[in-house]
PDB file of C-alpha atoms in Angstrom:
ATOM      1  CA  MET A  16       5.123 -90.522 -55.010  1.00 49.00           C
ATOM      2  CA  ASN A  17       6.373 -87.775 -57.263  1.00 62.00           C
ATOM      3  CA  ARG A  18       4.749 -84.449 -57.940  1.00 64.00           C
ATOM      4  CA  HIS A  19       3.675 -85.467 -61.460  1.00 65.00           C
ATOM      5  CA  LEU A  20       1.343 -88.073 -59.998  1.00 71.00           C
ATOM      6  CA  LEU A  21      -0.140 -85.409 -57.715  1.00 72.00           C
ATOM      7  CA  TRP A  22      -0.826 -83.182 -60.749  1.00 72.00           C
ATOM      8  CA  LEU A  23      -2.539 -86.061 -62.543  1.00 74.00           C
ATOM      9  CA  ILE A  24      -4.674 -86.920 -59.526  1.00 74.00           C
ATOM     10  CA  ILE A  25      -5.893 -83.347 -59.148  1.00 74.00           C
ATOM     11  CA  LEU A  26      -6.441 -82.802 -62.854  1.00 73.00           C
ATOM     12  CA  LEU A  27      -8.058 -86.083 -63.854  1.00 70.00           C
ATOM     13  CA  ALA A  28      -9.666 -87.454 -60.734  1.00 66.00           C
ATOM     14  CA  ILE A  29     -10.901 -84.258 -59.157  1.00 76.00           C
ATOM     15  CA  PHE A  30     -11.038 -81.359 -61.609  1.00 74.00           C
ATOM     16  CA  ILE A  31     -12.669 -83.263 -64.471  1.00 77.00           C
ATOM     17  CA  LEU A  32     -14.977 -85.345 -62.263  1.00 78.00           C
ATOM     18  CA  GLN A  33     -16.096 -82.229 -60.424  1.00 79.00           C
ATOM     19  CA  GLY A  34     -17.442 -80.751 -63.647  1.00 76.00           C
ATOM     20  CA  SER A  35     -18.918 -83.913 -65.143  1.00 78.00           C
ATOM     21  CA  ILE A  36     -20.278 -86.274 -62.478  1.00 78.00           C
ATOM     22  CA  PHE A  37     -21.441 -83.662 -59.986  1.00 75.00           C
ATOM     23  CA  VAL A  38     -24.901 -83.254 -61.548  1.00 69.00           C
ATOM     24  CA  TRP A  39     -25.761 -86.803 -60.490  1.00 77.00           C
ATOM     25  CA  LEU A  40     -24.726 -86.261 -56.852  1.00 73.00           C
ATOM     26  CA  ILE A  41     -27.203 -83.500 -56.004  1.00 74.00           C
ATOM     27  CA  PRO A  42     -30.771 -84.599 -55.233  1.00 74.00           C
ATOM     28  CA  SER A  43     -33.340 -83.292 -57.702  1.00 74.00           C
ATOM     29  CA  ALA A  44     -35.473 -81.896 -54.855  1.00 73.00           C
ATOM     30  CA  TRP A  45     -32.723 -79.351 -54.107  1.00 72.00           C
ATOM     31  CA  GLN A  46     -32.618 -77.857 -57.612  1.00 72.00           C
ATOM     32  CA  GLY A  47     -35.057 -74.997 -56.951  1.00 75.00           C
ATOM     33  CA  VAL A  48     -34.297 -74.427 -53.268  1.00 80.00           C
ATOM     34  CA  VAL A  49     -30.516 -74.212 -52.933  1.00 84.00           C
ATOM     35  CA  ARG A  50     -27.570 -74.098 -55.271  1.00 86.00           C
ATOM     36  CA  VAL A  51     -24.629 -76.292 -54.371  1.00 87.00           C
ATOM     37  CA  THR A  52     -21.313 -75.745 -56.126  1.00 86.00           C
ATOM     38  CA  PRO A  53     -18.638 -78.438 -55.925  1.00 86.00           C
ATOM     39  CA  HIS A  54     -15.190 -77.263 -54.937  1.00 90.00           C
ATOM     40  CA  PHE A  55     -13.464 -80.644 -54.813  1.00 89.00           C
ATOM     41  CA  THR A  56     -10.267 -79.188 -56.259  1.00 90.00           C
ATOM     42  CA  LEU A  57     -10.246 -76.552 -53.521  1.00 93.00           C
ATOM     43  CA  VAL A  58     -10.718 -79.247 -50.870  1.00 93.00           C
ATOM     44  CA  PHE A  59      -7.697 -81.094 -52.249  1.00 91.00           C
ATOM     45  CA  ILE A  60      -5.677 -77.852 -52.315  1.00 93.00           C
ATOM     46  CA  LEU A  61      -6.637 -77.153 -48.703  1.00 94.00           C
ATOM     47  CA  PHE A  62      -5.460 -80.650 -47.802  1.00 92.00           C
ATOM     48  CA  ILE A  63      -2.171 -79.972 -49.595  1.00 90.00           C
ATOM     49  CA  GLY A  64      -1.770 -76.899 -47.401  1.00 91.00           C
ATOM     50  CA  LEU A  65      -2.620 -78.901 -44.286  1.00 90.00           C
ATOM     51  CA  PHE A  66      -0.535 -82.012 -44.898  1.00 87.00           C
ATOM     52  CA  HIS A  67       2.243 -80.977 -47.262  1.00 86.00           C
ATOM     53  CA  HIS A  68       3.264 -77.305 -47.362  1.00 87.00           C
ATOM     54  CA  ARG A  69       1.542 -73.951 -47.663  1.00 91.00           C
ATOM     55  CA  HIS A  70       3.684 -72.719 -50.551  1.00 93.00           C
ATOM     56  CA  THR A  71       2.842 -75.824 -52.563  1.00 90.00           C
ATOM     57  CA  ALA A  72      -0.841 -75.210 -51.857  1.00 91.00           C
ATOM     58  CA  LEU A  73      -0.443 -71.606 -53.026  1.00 94.00           C
ATOM     59  CA  ILE A  74       1.073 -72.696 -56.349  1.00 94.00           C
ATOM     60  CA  TYR A  75      -1.527 -75.424 -56.921  1.00 91.00           C
ATOM     61  CA  GLY A  76      -4.301 -73.005 -55.938  1.00 93.00           C
ATOM     62  CA  LEU A  77      -3.132 -70.318 -58.345  1.00 94.00           C
ATOM     63  CA  LEU A  78      -2.732 -72.706 -61.267  1.00 91.00           C
ATOM     64  CA  PHE A  79      -5.890 -74.765 -60.802  1.00 89.00           C
ATOM     65  CA  GLY A  80      -7.869 -71.641 -59.929  1.00 90.00           C
ATOM     66  CA  LEU A  81      -6.808 -70.075 -63.202  1.00 90.00           C
ATOM     67  CA  LEU A  82      -7.765 -73.282 -64.999  1.00 87.00           C
ATOM     68  CA  HIS A  83     -11.125 -73.047 -63.236  1.00 86.00           C
ATOM     69  CA  ASP A  84     -11.549 -69.468 -64.392  1.00 88.00           C
ATOM     70  CA  PHE A  85     -10.858 -70.453 -67.997  1.00 87.00           C
ATOM     71  CA  ASN A  86     -13.071 -73.545 -68.051  1.00 83.00           C
ATOM     72  CA  TYR A  87     -16.105 -72.718 -65.941  1.00 78.00           C
ATOM     73  CA  TYR A  88     -16.360 -69.068 -64.929  1.00 72.00           C
ATOM     74  CA  GLY A  89     -15.135 -66.895 -67.773  1.00 65.00           C
ATOM     75  CA  SER A  90     -16.843 -63.611 -66.879  1.00 75.00           C
ATOM     76  CA  MET A  91     -13.796 -62.407 -64.953  1.00 84.00           C
ATOM     77  CA  LEU A  92     -10.414 -64.108 -64.820  1.00 88.00           C
ATOM     78  CA  GLY A  93      -8.510 -64.433 -61.574  1.00 89.00           C
ATOM     79  CA  VAL A  94     -11.296 -64.710 -59.000  1.00 91.00           C
ATOM     80  CA  TYR A  95     -10.929 -68.445 -58.455  1.00 92.00           C
ATOM     81  CA  SER A  96      -7.159 -68.272 -58.845  1.00 94.00           C
ATOM     82  CA  PHE A  97      -6.845 -65.642 -56.126  1.00 95.00           C
ATOM     83  CA  GLY A  98      -9.341 -67.359 -53.824  1.00 94.00           C
ATOM     84  CA  MET A  99      -7.901 -70.869 -54.143  1.00 95.00           C
ATOM     85  CA  GLY A 100      -4.316 -69.684 -53.752  1.00 95.00           C
ATOM     86  CA  LEU A 101      -5.078 -67.535 -50.715  1.00 96.00           C
ATOM     87  CA  THR A 102      -7.197 -70.110 -48.891  1.00 96.00           C
ATOM     88  CA  GLY A 103      -4.677 -72.910 -49.575  1.00 94.00           C
ATOM     89  CA  TYR A 104      -1.872 -70.753 -48.198  1.00 95.00           C
ATOM     90  CA  LEU A 105      -3.883 -69.708 -45.137  1.00 94.00           C
ATOM     91  CA  ALA A 106      -4.861 -73.326 -44.427  1.00 93.00           C
ATOM     92  CA  GLY A 107      -1.197 -74.297 -44.393  1.00 91.00           C
ATOM     93  CA  LEU A 108      -0.397 -71.324 -42.192  1.00 91.00           C
ATOM     94  CA  ALA A 109      -3.181 -72.178 -39.716  1.00 89.00           C
ATOM     95  CA  GLN A 110      -2.140 -75.826 -39.541  1.00 79.00           C
ATOM     96  CA  ARG A 111       1.277 -74.941 -38.124  1.00 75.00           C
ATOM     97  CA  ARG A 112      -0.358 -73.838 -34.892  1.00 70.00           C
ATOM     98  CA  GLN A 113      -2.815 -76.733 -34.406  1.00 68.00           C
ATOM     99  CA  PRO A 114      -2.355 -80.412 -33.610  1.00 70.00           C
ATOM    100  CA  ASN A 115      -2.836 -82.715 -36.580  1.00 77.00           C
ATOM    101  CA  LEU A 116      -6.276 -84.082 -35.628  1.00 84.00           C
ATOM    102  CA  ILE A 117      -9.245 -84.737 -37.905  1.00 87.00           C
ATOM    103  CA  PHE A 118     -11.437 -82.230 -36.056  1.00 90.00           C
ATOM    104  CA  TYR A 119      -8.969 -79.360 -36.441  1.00 90.00           C
ATOM    105  CA  ASN A 120      -8.199 -80.237 -40.037  1.00 91.00           C
ATOM    106  CA  LEU A 121     -11.881 -80.355 -41.011  1.00 93.00           C
ATOM    107  CA  LEU A 122     -12.492 -77.124 -39.086  1.00 93.00           C
ATOM    108  CA  ILE A 123      -9.692 -75.423 -41.019  1.00 93.00           C
ATOM    109  CA  THR A 124     -11.045 -76.920 -44.258  1.00 95.00           C
ATOM    110  CA  GLY A 125     -14.552 -75.629 -43.491  1.00 95.00           C
ATOM    111  CA  MET A 126     -13.251 -72.175 -42.630  1.00 96.00           C
ATOM    112  CA  GLY A 127     -11.203 -72.172 -45.843  1.00 96.00           C
ATOM    113  CA  LEU A 128     -14.247 -73.139 -47.900  1.00 97.00           C
ATOM    114  CA  LEU A 129     -16.328 -70.418 -46.235  1.00 97.00           C
ATOM    115  CA  LEU A 130     -13.566 -67.848 -46.761  1.00 97.00           C
ATOM    116  CA  PHE A 131     -13.388 -68.854 -50.428  1.00 97.00           C
ATOM    117  CA  GLU A 132     -17.163 -68.417 -50.798  1.00 96.00           C
ATOM    118  CA  PHE A 133     -17.003 -64.977 -49.154  1.00 96.00           C
ATOM    119  CA  LEU A 134     -14.077 -63.933 -51.366  1.00 95.00           C
ATOM    120  CA  ASN A 135     -15.914 -65.108 -54.456  1.00 93.00           C
ATOM    121  CA  TYR A 136     -19.091 -63.300 -53.407  1.00 94.00           C
ATOM    122  CA  GLY A 137     -17.249 -60.127 -52.387  1.00 94.00           C
ATOM    123  CA  ILE A 138     -15.238 -59.798 -55.586  1.00 92.00           C
ATOM    124  CA  ASN A 139     -18.247 -60.486 -57.794  1.00 90.00           C
ATOM    125  CA  ARG A 140     -20.341 -58.029 -55.783  1.00 92.00           C
ATOM    126  CA  LEU A 141     -17.583 -55.410 -55.890  1.00 92.00           C
ATOM    127  CA  PHE A 142     -17.421 -55.494 -59.678  1.00 90.00           C
ATOM    128  CA  LYS A 143     -21.247 -55.639 -59.924  1.00 84.00           C
ATOM    129  CA  LEU A 144     -21.381 -59.037 -61.608  1.00 85.00           C
ATOM    130  CA  ILE A 145     -24.046 -60.163 -59.142  1.00 87.00           C
ATOM    131  CA  ASP A 146     -26.801 -58.313 -57.318  1.00 90.00           C
ATOM    132  CA  ILE A 147     -27.729 -60.753 -54.555  1.00 90.00           C
ATOM    133  CA  ASP A 148     -28.233 -59.885 -50.912  1.00 93.00           C
ATOM    134  CA  LEU A 149     -25.564 -61.332 -48.571  1.00 92.00           C
ATOM    135  CA  LYS A 150     -28.142 -63.014 -46.318  1.00 94.00           C
ATOM    136  CA  PHE A 151     -29.794 -64.749 -49.274  1.00 92.00           C
ATOM    137  CA  ALA A 152     -26.443 -65.768 -50.752  1.00 92.00           C
ATOM    138  CA  LEU A 153     -25.262 -67.108 -47.401  1.00 93.00           C
ATOM    139  CA  THR A 154     -28.319 -69.275 -46.811  1.00 92.00           C
ATOM    140  CA  HIS A 155     -29.000 -70.432 -50.371  1.00 90.00           C
ATOM    141  CA  TYR A 156     -25.535 -70.608 -51.971  1.00 91.00           C
ATOM    142  CA  MET A 157     -22.633 -70.433 -49.548  1.00 94.00           C
ATOM    143  CA  LEU A 158     -23.589 -72.638 -46.592  1.00 94.00           C
ATOM    144  CA  PRO A 159     -25.035 -75.503 -48.683  1.00 92.00           C
ATOM    145  CA  SER A 160     -21.888 -75.509 -50.811  1.00 92.00           C
ATOM    146  CA  VAL A 161     -19.628 -75.466 -47.762  1.00 95.00           C
ATOM    147  CA  LEU A 162     -21.528 -78.317 -46.106  1.00 94.00           C
ATOM    148  CA  PHE A 163     -21.550 -80.421 -49.284  1.00 91.00           C
ATOM    149  CA  ASN A 164     -17.816 -79.893 -49.783  1.00 93.00           C
ATOM    150  CA  LEU A 165     -17.149 -80.685 -46.116  1.00 95.00           C
ATOM    151  CA  LEU A 166     -18.966 -83.975 -46.623  1.00 93.00           C
ATOM    152  CA  PHE A 167     -16.656 -84.694 -49.555  1.00 90.00           C
ATOM    153  CA  ALA A 168     -13.657 -83.698 -47.400  1.00 94.00           C
ATOM    154  CA  LEU A 169     -14.766 -86.070 -44.641  1.00 94.00           C
ATOM    155  CA  ILE A 170     -15.187 -88.953 -47.074  1.00 93.00           C
ATOM    156  CA  CYS A 171     -11.783 -88.373 -48.700  1.00 90.00           C
ATOM    157  CA  TYR A 172      -9.879 -87.344 -45.561  1.00 91.00           C
ATOM    158  CA  VAL A 173      -8.024 -90.584 -44.799  1.00 88.00           C
ATOM    159  CA  PRO A 174      -6.910 -91.489 -48.355  1.00 87.00           C
ATOM    160  CA  ILE A 175      -5.765 -87.950 -49.129  1.00 85.00           C
ATOM    161  CA  ARG A 176      -3.933 -87.660 -45.809  1.00 86.00           C
ATOM    162  CA  LYS A 177      -2.070 -90.918 -46.409  1.00 85.00           C
ATOM    163  CA  LEU A 178      -1.238 -89.858 -49.958  1.00 81.00           C
ATOM    164  CA  LEU A 179       0.074 -86.424 -48.964  1.00 79.00           C
ATOM    165  CA  GLU A 180       1.880 -87.490 -45.785  1.00 77.00           C
ATOM    166  CA  GLY A 181       3.594 -90.222 -47.778  1.00 72.00           C
ATOM    167  CA  LYS A 182       4.731 -87.509 -50.202  1.00 61.00           C
ATOM    168  CA  ARG A 183       6.107 -85.397 -47.371  1.00 58.00           C
ATOM    169  CA  ASN A 184       8.138 -88.254 -45.850  1.00 54.00           C
ATOM    170  CA  VAL A 185      10.023 -89.043 -49.085  1.00 48.00           C
ATOM    171  CA  PRO A 186      13.747 -88.182 -48.799  1.00 50.00           C
ATOM    172  CA  ALA A 187      14.789 -85.048 -50.687  1.00 50.00           C
ATOM    173  CA  GLY A 188      17.041 -86.903 -53.118  1.00 49.00           C
ATOM    174  CA  ASN A 189      14.276 -89.206 -54.403  1.00 48.00           C
ATOM    175  CA  GLU A 190      11.724 -86.560 -55.343  1.00 42.00           C
ATOM    176  CA  ASP A 191      11.703 -84.936 -58.804  1.00 35.00           C
TER     177      ASP A 191
END
């Protein structure tokens, strides 16, 4: 598999579906109680850091985070780019020290998602774009989003792992 196919998978299958089909995945009873934000692209970037390489995850995180900033959250550019790049890199860095088991990988993915939520909250709070208490944001925004995205990560774990480990095992002369 070449890297162009990986770009297409992230862009078409995850980035576009995350913004269009997500409204049908959340139960209507949750609409007033909690707010769940899909970060399917971030989950895929964390998996790139875990199964491929941390520098690749950093590049994908910076580029798709900037695309996220342009498309969805235009109040301040760079928040998603910084958060996705940093968490993808840190996930790849943490994976070097752990065995490659599903429990550890999902734990690192969950910690990366939570770190991303805290970075997003902290930067927006620092520049006074939001005025929400941390306890309220943690219970009503951050934890439901992390749990929902972890469910997505668990569902997609095996296919993404096979896809990315197959990419890593390709000889250097055959890859673009």
